[in-house]
CSV table of N, CA and C and ligand atoms in Angstrom, one decimal:
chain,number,residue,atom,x,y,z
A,107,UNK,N,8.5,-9.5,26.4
A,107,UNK,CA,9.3,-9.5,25.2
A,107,UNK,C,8.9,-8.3,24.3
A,108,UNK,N,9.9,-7.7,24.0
A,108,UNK,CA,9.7,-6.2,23.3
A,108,UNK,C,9.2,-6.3,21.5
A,109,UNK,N,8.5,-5.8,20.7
A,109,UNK,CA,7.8,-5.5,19.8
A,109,UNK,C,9.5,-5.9,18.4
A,110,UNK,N,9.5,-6.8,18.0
A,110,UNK,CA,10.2,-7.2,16.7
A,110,UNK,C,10.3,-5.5,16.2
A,111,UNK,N,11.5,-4.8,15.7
A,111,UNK,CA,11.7,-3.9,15.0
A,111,UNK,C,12.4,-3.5,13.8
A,112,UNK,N,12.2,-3.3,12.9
A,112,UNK,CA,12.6,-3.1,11.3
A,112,UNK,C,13.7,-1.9,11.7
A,113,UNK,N,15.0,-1.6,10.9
A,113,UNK,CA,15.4,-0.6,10.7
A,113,UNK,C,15.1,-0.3,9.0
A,114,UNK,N,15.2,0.9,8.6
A,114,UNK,CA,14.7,1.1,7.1
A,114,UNK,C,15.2,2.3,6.6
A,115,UNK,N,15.5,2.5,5.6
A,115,UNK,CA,16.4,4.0,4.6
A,115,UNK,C,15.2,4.5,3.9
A,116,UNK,N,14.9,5.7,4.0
A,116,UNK,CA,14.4,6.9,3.7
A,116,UNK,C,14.8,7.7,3.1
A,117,UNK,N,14.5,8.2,1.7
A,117,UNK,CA,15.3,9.2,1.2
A,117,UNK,C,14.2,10.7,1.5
A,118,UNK,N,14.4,11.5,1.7
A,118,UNK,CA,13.2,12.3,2.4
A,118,UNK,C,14.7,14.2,1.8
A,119,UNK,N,13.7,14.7,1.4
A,119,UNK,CA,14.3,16.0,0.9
A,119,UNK,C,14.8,16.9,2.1
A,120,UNK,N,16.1,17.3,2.1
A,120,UNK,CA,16.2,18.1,3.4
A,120,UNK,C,15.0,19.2,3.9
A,121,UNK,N,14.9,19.9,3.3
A,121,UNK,CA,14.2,21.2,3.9
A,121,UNK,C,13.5,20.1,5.0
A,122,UNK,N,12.4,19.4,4.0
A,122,UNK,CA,11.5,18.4,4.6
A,122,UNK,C,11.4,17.9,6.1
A,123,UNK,N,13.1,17.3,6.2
A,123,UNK,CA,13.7,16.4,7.3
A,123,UNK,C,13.8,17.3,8.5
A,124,UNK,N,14.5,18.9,7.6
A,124,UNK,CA,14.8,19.7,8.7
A,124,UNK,C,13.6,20.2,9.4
A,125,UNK,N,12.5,20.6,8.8
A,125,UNK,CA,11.1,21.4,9.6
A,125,UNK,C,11.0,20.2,10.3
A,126,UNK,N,11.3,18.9,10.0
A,126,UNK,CA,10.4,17.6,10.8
A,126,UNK,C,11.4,17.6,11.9
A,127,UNK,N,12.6,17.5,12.0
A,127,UNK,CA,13.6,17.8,13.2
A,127,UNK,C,13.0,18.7,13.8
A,128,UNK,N,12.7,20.2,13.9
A,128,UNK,CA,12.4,21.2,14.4
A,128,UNK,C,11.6,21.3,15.3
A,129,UNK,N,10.4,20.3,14.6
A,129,UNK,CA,9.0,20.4,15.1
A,129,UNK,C,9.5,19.1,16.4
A,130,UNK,N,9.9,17.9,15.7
A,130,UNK,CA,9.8,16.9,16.7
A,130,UNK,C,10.7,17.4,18.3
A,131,UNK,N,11.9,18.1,18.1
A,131,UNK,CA,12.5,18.6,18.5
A,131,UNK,C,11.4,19.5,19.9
A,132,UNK,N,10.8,20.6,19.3
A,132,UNK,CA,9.8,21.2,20.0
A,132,UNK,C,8.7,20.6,20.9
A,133,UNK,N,8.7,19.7,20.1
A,133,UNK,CA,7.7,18.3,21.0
A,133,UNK,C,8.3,18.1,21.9
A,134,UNK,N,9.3,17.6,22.1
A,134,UNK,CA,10.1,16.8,22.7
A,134,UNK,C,9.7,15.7,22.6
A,135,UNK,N,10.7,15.2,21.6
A,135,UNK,CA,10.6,13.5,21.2
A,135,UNK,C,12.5,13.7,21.9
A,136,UNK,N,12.4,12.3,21.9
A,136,UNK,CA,13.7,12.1,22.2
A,136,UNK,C,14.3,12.0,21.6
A,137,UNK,N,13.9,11.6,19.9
A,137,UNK,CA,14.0,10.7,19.2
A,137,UNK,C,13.6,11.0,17.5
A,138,UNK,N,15.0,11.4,16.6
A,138,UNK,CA,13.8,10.9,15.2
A,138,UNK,C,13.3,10.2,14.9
A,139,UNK,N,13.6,8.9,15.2
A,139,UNK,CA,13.1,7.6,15.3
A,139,UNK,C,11.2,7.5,15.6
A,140,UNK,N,11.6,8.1,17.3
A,140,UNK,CA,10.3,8.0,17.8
A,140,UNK,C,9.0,9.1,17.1
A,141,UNK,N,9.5,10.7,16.7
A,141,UNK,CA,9.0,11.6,15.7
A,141,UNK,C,8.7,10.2,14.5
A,142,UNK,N,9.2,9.8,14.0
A,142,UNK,CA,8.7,9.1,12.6
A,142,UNK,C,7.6,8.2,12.7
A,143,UNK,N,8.0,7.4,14.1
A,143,UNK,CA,6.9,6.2,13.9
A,143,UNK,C,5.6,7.0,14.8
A,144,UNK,N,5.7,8.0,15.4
A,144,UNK,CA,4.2,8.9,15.6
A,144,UNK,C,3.9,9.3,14.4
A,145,UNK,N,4.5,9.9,13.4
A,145,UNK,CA,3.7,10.1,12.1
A,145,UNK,C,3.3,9.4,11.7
A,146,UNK,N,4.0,8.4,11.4
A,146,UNK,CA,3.2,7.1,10.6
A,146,UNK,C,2.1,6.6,11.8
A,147,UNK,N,1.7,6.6,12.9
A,147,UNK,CA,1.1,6.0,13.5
A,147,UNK,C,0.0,7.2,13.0
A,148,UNK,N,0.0,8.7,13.4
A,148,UNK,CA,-0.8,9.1,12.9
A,148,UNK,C,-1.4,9.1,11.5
A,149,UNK,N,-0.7,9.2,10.7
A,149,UNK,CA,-1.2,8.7,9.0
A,149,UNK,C,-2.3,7.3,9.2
A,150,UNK,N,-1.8,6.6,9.9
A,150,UNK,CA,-2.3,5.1,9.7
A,150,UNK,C,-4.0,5.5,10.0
A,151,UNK,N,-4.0,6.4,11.3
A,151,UNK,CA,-5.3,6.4,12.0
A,151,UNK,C,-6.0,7.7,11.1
A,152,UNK,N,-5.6,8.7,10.5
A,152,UNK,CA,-6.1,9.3,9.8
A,152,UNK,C,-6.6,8.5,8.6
A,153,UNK,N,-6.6,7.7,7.6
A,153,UNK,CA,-6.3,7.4,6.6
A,153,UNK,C,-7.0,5.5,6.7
A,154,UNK,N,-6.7,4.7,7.6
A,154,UNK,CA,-7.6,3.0,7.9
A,154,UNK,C,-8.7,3.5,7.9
A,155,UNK,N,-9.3,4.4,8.7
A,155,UNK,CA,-10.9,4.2,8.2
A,155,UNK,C,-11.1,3.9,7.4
A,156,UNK,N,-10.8,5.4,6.2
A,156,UNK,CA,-11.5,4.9,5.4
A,156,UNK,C,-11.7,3.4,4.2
A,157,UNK,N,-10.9,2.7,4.4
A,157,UNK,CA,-10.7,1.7,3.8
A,157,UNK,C,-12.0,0.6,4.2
A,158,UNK,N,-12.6,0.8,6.0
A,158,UNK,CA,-13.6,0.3,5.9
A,158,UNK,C,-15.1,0.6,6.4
A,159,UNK,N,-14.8,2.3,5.5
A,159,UNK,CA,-16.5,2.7,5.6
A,159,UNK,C,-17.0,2.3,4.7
A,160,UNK,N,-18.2,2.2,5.1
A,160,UNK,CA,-18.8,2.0,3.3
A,160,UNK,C,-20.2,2.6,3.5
A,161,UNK,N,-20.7,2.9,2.3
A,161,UNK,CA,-22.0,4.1,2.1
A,161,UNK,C,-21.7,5.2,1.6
A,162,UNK,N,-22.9,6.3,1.7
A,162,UNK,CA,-22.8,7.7,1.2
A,162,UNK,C,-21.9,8.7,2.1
A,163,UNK,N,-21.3,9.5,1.1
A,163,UNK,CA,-20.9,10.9,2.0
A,163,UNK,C,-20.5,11.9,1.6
A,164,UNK,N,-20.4,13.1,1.6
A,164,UNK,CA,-20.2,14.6,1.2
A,164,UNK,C,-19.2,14.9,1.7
A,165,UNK,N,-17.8,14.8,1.1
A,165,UNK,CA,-16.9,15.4,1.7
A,165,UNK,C,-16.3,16.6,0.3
A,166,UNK,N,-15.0,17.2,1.0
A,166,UNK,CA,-14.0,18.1,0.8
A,166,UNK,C,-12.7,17.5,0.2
A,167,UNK,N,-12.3,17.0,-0.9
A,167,UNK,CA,-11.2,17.2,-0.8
A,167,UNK,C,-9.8,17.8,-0.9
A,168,UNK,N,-8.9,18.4,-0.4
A,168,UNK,CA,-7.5,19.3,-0.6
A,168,UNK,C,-6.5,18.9,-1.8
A,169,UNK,N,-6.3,19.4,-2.6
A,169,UNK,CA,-5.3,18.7,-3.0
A,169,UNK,C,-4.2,19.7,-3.2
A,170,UNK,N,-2.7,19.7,-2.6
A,170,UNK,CA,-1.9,20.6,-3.0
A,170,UNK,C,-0.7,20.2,-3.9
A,171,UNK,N,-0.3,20.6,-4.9
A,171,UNK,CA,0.5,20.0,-6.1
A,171,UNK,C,1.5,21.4,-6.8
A,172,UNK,N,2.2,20.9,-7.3
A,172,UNK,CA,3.4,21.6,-8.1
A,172,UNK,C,3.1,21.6,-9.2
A,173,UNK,N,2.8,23.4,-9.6
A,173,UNK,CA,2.1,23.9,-11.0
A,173,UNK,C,3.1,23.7,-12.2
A,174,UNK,N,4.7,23.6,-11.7
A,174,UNK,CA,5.2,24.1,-12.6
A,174,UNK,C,5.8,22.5,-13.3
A,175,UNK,N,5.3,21.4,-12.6
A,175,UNK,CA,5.3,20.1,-13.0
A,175,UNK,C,4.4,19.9,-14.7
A,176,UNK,N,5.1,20.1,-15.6
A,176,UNK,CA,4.5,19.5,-17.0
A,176,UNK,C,3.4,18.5,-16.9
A,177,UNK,N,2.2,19.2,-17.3
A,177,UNK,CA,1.2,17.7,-17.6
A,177,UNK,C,0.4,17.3,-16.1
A,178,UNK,N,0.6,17.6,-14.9
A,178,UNK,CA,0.1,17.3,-13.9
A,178,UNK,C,-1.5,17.5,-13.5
A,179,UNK,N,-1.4,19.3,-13.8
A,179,UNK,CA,-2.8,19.8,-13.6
A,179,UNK,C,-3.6,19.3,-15.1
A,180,UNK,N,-3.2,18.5,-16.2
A,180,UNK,CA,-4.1,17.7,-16.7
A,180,UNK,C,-4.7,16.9,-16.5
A,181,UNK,N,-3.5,15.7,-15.7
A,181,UNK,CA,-3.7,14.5,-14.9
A,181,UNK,C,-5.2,14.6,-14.4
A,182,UNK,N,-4.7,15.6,-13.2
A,182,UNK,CA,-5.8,16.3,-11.9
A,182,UNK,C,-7.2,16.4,-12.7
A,183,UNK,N,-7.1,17.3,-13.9
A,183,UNK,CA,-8.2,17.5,-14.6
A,183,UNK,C,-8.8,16.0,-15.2
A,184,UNK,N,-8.4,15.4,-16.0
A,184,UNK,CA,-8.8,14.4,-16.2
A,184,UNK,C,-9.8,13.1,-15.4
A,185,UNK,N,-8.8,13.1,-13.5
A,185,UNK,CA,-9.4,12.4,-12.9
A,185,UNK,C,-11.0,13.1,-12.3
A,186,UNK,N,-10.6,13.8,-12.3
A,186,UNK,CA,-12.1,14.8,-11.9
A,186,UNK,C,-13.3,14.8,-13.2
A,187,UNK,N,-12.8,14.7,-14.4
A,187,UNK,CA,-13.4,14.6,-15.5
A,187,UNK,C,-13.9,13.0,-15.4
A,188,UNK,N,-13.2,11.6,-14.9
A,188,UNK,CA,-13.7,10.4,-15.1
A,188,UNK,C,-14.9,10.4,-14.2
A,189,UNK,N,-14.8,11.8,-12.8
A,189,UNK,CA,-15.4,11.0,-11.9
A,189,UNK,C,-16.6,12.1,-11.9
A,190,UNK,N,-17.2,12.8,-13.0
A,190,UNK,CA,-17.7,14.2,-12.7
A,190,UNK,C,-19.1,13.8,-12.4
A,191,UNK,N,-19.4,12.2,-12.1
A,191,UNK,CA,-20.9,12.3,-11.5
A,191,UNK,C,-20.3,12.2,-10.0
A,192,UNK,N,-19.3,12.2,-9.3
A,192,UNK,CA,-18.8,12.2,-7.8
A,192,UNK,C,-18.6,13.8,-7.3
A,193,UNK,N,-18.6,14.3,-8.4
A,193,UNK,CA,-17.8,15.9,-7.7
A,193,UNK,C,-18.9,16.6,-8.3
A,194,UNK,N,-19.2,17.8,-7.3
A,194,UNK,CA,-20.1,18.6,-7.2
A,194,UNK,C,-19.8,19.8,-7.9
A,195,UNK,N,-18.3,20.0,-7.3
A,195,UNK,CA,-17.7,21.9,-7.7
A,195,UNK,C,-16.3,21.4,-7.3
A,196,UNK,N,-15.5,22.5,-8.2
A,196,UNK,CA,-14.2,22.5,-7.7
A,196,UNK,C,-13.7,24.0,-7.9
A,197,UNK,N,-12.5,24.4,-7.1
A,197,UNK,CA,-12.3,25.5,-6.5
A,197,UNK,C,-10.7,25.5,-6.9
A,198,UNK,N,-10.2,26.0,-7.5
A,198,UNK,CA,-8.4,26.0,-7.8
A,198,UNK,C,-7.7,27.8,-7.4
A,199,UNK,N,-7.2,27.3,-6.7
A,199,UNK,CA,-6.0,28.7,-5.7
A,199,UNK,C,-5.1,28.6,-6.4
A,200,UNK,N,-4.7,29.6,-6.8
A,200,UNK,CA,-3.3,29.4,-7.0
A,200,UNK,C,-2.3,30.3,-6.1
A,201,UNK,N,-1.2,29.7,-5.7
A,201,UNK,CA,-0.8,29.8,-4.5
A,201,UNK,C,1.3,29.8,-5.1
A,202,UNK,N,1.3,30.5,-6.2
A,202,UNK,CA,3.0,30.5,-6.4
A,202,UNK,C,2.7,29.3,-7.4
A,203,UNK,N,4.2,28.6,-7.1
A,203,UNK,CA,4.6,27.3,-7.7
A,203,UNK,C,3.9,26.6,-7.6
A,204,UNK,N,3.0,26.7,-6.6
A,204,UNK,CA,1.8,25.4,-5.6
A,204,UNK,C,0.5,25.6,-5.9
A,205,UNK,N,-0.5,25.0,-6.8
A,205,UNK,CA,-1.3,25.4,-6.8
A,205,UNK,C,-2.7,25.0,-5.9
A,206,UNK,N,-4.1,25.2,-5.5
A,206,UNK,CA,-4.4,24.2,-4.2
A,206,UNK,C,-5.6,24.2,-5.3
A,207,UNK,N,-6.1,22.7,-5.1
A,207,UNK,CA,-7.4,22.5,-5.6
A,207,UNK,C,-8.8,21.8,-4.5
A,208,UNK,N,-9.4,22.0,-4.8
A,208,UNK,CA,-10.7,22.3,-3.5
A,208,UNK,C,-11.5,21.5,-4.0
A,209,UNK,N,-12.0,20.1,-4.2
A,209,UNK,CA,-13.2,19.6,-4.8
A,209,UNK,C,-14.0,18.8,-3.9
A,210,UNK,N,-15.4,19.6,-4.1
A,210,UNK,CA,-16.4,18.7,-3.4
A,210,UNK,C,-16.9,17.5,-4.0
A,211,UNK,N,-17.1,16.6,-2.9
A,211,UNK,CA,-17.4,15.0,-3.4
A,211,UNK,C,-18.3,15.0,-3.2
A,212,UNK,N,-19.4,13.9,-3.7
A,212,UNK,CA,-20.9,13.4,-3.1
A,212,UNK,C,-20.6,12.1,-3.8
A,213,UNK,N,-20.9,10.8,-2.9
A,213,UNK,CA,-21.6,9.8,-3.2
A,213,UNK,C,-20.6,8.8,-2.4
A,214,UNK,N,-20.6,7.9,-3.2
A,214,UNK,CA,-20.5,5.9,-2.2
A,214,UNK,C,-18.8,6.4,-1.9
A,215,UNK,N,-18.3,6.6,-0.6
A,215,UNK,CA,-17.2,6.2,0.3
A,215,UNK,C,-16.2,5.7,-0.7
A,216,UNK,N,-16.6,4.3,-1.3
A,216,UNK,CA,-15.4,3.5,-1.9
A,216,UNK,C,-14.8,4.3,-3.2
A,217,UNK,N,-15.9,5.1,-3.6
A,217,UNK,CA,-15.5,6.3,-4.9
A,217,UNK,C,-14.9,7.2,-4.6
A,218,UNK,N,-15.1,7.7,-3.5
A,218,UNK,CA,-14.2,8.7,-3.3
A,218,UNK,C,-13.0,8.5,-3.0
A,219,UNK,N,-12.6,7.5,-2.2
A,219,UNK,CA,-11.2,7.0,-1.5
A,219,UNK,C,-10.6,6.7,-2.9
A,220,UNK,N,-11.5,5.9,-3.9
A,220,UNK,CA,-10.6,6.1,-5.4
A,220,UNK,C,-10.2,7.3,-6.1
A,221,UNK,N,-10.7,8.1,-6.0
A,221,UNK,CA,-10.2,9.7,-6.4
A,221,UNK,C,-9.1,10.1,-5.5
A,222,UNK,N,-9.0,9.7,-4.2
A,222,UNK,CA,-8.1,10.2,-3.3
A,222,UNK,C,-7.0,9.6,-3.6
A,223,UNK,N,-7.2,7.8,-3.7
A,223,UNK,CA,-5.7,7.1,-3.7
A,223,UNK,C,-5.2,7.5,-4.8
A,224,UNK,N,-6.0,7.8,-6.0
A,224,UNK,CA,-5.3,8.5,-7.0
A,224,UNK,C,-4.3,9.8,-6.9
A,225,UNK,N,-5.1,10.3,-6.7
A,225,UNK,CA,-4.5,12.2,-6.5
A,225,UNK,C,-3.7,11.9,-5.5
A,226,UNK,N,-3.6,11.0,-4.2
A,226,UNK,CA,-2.3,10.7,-3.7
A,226,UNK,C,-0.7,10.1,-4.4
A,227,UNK,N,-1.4,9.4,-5.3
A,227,UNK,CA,-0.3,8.7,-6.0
A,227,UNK,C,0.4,9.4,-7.2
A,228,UNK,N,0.0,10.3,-7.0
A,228,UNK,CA,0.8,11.3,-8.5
A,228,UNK,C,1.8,12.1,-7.7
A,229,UNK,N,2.8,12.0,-8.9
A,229,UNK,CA,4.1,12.9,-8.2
A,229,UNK,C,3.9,14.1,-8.5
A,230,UNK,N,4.3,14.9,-8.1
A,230,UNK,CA,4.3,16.3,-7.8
A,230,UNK,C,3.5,16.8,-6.8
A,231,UNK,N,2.4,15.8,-6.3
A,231,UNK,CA,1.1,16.2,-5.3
A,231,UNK,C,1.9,16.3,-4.8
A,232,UNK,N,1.9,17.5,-3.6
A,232,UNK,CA,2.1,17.7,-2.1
A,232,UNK,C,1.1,16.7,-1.0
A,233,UNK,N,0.0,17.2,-1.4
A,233,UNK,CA,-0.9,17.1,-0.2
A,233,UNK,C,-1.9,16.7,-0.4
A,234,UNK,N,-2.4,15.8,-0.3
A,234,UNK,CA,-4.2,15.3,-0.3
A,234,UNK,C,-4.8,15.4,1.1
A,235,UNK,N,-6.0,16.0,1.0
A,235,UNK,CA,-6.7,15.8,2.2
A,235,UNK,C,-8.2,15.6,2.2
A,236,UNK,N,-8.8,14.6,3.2
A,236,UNK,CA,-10.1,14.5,2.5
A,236,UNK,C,-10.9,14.7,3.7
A,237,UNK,N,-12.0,15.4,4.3
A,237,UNK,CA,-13.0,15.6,5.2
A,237,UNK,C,-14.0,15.1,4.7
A,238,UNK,N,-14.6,14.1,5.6
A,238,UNK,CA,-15.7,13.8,5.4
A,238,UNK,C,-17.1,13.9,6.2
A,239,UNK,N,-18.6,14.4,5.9
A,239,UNK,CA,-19.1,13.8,6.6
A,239,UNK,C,-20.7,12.7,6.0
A,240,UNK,N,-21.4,12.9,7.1
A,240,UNK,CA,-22.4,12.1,6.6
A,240,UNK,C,-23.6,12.7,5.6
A,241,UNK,N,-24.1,12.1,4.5
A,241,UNK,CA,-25.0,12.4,4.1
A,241,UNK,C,-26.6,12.9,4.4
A,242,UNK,N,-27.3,13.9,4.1
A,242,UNK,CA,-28.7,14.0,5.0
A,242,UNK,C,-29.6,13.0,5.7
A,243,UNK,N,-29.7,12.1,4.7
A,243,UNK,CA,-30.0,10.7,5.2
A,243,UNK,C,-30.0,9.9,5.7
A,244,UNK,N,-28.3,10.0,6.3
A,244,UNK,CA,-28.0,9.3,7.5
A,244,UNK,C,-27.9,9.9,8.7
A,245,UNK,N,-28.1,11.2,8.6
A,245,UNK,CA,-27.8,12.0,10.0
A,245,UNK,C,-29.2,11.9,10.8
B,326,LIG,NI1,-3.1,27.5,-10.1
């Protein structure tokens, strides 16, 4: 018996849709369909961990966002300001319209993933990305 399946509406920005046709296209997916639910499958496996590590760790986070968005790079600043016993150093590119922010993390896993769900949740972010690894202590 085959896997119960949802159909669902997406509002998704052309340019967006189009690189993602392009690419999946190149792959050879058969399928937008089948290109979508591989991203979300990969998001899923990038991103579940962390929900159940728990302990210390030193990571990197990316964040890419829209400078010319009013009020945003305060937002950014602020959350880095609640969390400034978590962050080590931060590093800001400016990159055009885009600007990229670079902040290193230290400490408990569950802190960090809250800086991250944050800075994911704001509009204008492009991109969050978070590398992690292990603390001296645990290695
Ligand atoms: Ni900038």
């Amino acid at each position: 018996m085959g896997k119960k399946v949802t159909r669902i509406g997406v509002s998704i920005p052309e340019n967006l849709l189009k690189r993602f046709d392009e690419l999946i296209s190149k792959r050879g997916y058969s399928s937008r369909s089948e290109g979508i639910r591989d991203a979300i499958r990969t998001y899923l496996l990038e991103y579940e961990w962390i929900d159940q590590e728990i302990g210390e760790r030193v990571g990197v986070i990316t964040v890419t966002y829209d400078h010319s968005l009013r009020g945003l790079t305060d937002i950014i600043l602020d959350i880095q300001h609640t969390h400034s016993n978590l962050i080590s150093a931060t590093m800001h590119v400016h990159l055009g319209k885009t600007c990229m922010e670079v902040i290193l993390v230290k400490g408990a896993v569950e802190k960090i993933r809250n800086v991250v769900d944050r800075l994911m949740a704001l509009r204008g972010v492009k991109h969050v990305k978070l590398i992690t690894t292990l603390t001296e202590e645990d290695i």
